[in-house]
C-alpha positions as a printed Julia matrix, in Angstrom:
122×3 Matrix{Float64}:
 -16.21    2.85   20.35
 -16.46    2.07   16.69
 -13.24    2.34   14.47
 -13.3     2.66   10.95
 -10.17    2.1     8.47
 -10.49    3.08    4.81
  -7.91    3.25    1.79
  -7.58    4.26   -1.82
  -5.27    2.15   -4.06
  -4.43    3.22   -7.65
  -3.43    0.47   -9.83
  -3.04    0.06  -13.67
  -4.61   -2.65  -15.31
  -4.45   -2.48  -18.81
  -5.62   -0.02  -20.55
  -7.01    1.82  -17.6
  -6.11    3.1   -14.25
  -8.35    1.73  -11.54
  -9.11    2.96   -7.86
  -9.81    0.38   -5.36
 -11.67    2.08   -2.33
 -11.84   -0.11    0.76
 -13.44    0.47    4.07
 -13.19   -1.83    7.18
 -15.03   -1.34   10.18
 -15.66   -3.67   13.36
 -18.29   -5.75   11.79
 -18.01   -5.38    7.96
 -15.6    -5.02    5.01
 -16.54   -2.82    2.09
 -14.99   -2.73   -1.41
 -15.48   -0.33   -4.29
 -14.12   -0.33   -7.72
 -13.62    3.1   -10.15
 -12.05    3.59  -13.44
  -9.93    6.71  -13.87
  -9.22    6.66  -17.41
  -6.31    5.7   -19.47
  -3.86    8.23  -18.27
  -2.46    8.31  -14.81
  -4.75   10.31  -12.3
  -3.26   13.32  -10.59
  -3.58   13.75   -6.91
  -6.05   16.95   -7.58
  -8.02   14.98   -9.85
  -8.46   12.23   -7.3
  -9.15   14.3    -4.58
 -11.94   16.26   -6.37
 -13.36   12.57   -7.32
 -13.4    11.87   -3.83
 -15.08   15.0    -2.58
 -17.83   15.03   -5.43
 -18.4    11.32   -6.23
 -17.59    9.42   -3.0
 -21.35    9.25   -1.85
 -22.14    7.7    -5.2
 -19.87    4.69   -5.18
 -21.43    1.44   -4.44
 -19.5    -0.47   -2.15
 -19.59   -4.46   -2.04
 -20.11   -5.34    1.76
 -19.28   -8.5     3.53
 -19.79   -9.14    7.27
 -16.83  -10.19    8.97
 -16.28  -11.81   12.2
 -12.89  -10.2    12.8
 -12.54   -6.84   14.44
 -10.87   -3.82   12.67
  -7.41   -3.78   14.32
  -6.7    -0.11   15.59
  -3.57    0.78   16.91
  -1.36    4.07   16.97
   1.41    4.35   14.32
   4.1     7.16   14.67
   3.47    9.75   12.31
   7.0     9.59   10.85
   6.55    6.13   10.18
   3.11    6.75    8.4
   4.94    9.01    6.27
   7.86    6.38    5.43
   4.89    3.57    4.81
   3.25    6.12    2.37
   6.46    7.15    0.58
   7.49    3.09    0.24
   3.92    2.45   -1.17
   4.1     5.2    -3.58
   7.41    4.38   -5.06
   6.83    0.66   -5.13
   5.22    0.53   -8.6
   7.15    3.09  -10.46
   9.59    2.13  -13.18
   9.83   -0.42  -15.86
  10.06   -4.25  -15.49
  13.61   -4.22  -15.71
  14.13   -1.59  -13.14
  11.71   -3.35  -10.93
  13.93   -6.66  -11.25
  17.2    -4.57  -10.78
  15.7    -3.09   -7.41
  14.56   -6.57   -6.35
  17.95   -8.02   -7.0
  19.56   -5.26   -5.06
  17.39   -5.9    -2.37
  18.11   -9.69   -2.27
  22.04   -8.64   -2.21
  21.84   -6.56    0.64
  19.86   -9.2     2.61
  22.38  -12.04    1.66
  25.3    -9.22    2.81
  23.45   -8.7     6.25
  23.03  -12.4     6.87
  26.9   -13.38    5.95
  27.88  -10.44    8.23
  25.7   -11.55   11.4
  26.97  -15.31   11.04
  30.66  -13.68   10.76
  30.03  -11.85   13.9
  28.55  -15.02   15.72
  31.47  -17.16   14.72
  33.84  -14.4    15.99
  32.02  -14.52   19.3
  32.42  -18.27   19.66
């Protein structure tokens, strides 16, 4: 059985939004890049582009030794992962730094709580 894994990542590289299509099979890894313009592409516009122009994309192919890893992921987990990927790049640099600071403080609190529990058990 042949497994094919594909994804589309949209990134902002000044001054344009670019889409990076990746496709991985058991024997190869393919990449194609598309410019979507200077304004953020809407989901419907991306979907229409995929329907109309996907066959016209020129993929750069590299033969790979490693096989495409396929395993079943719970649909709820897939939704959470997609939501997290969508919200990762939103906000200004300061907002992203504040979010990162919040995450580090949260991890430190967890670590301290874990250490206190271990000390109380001893």
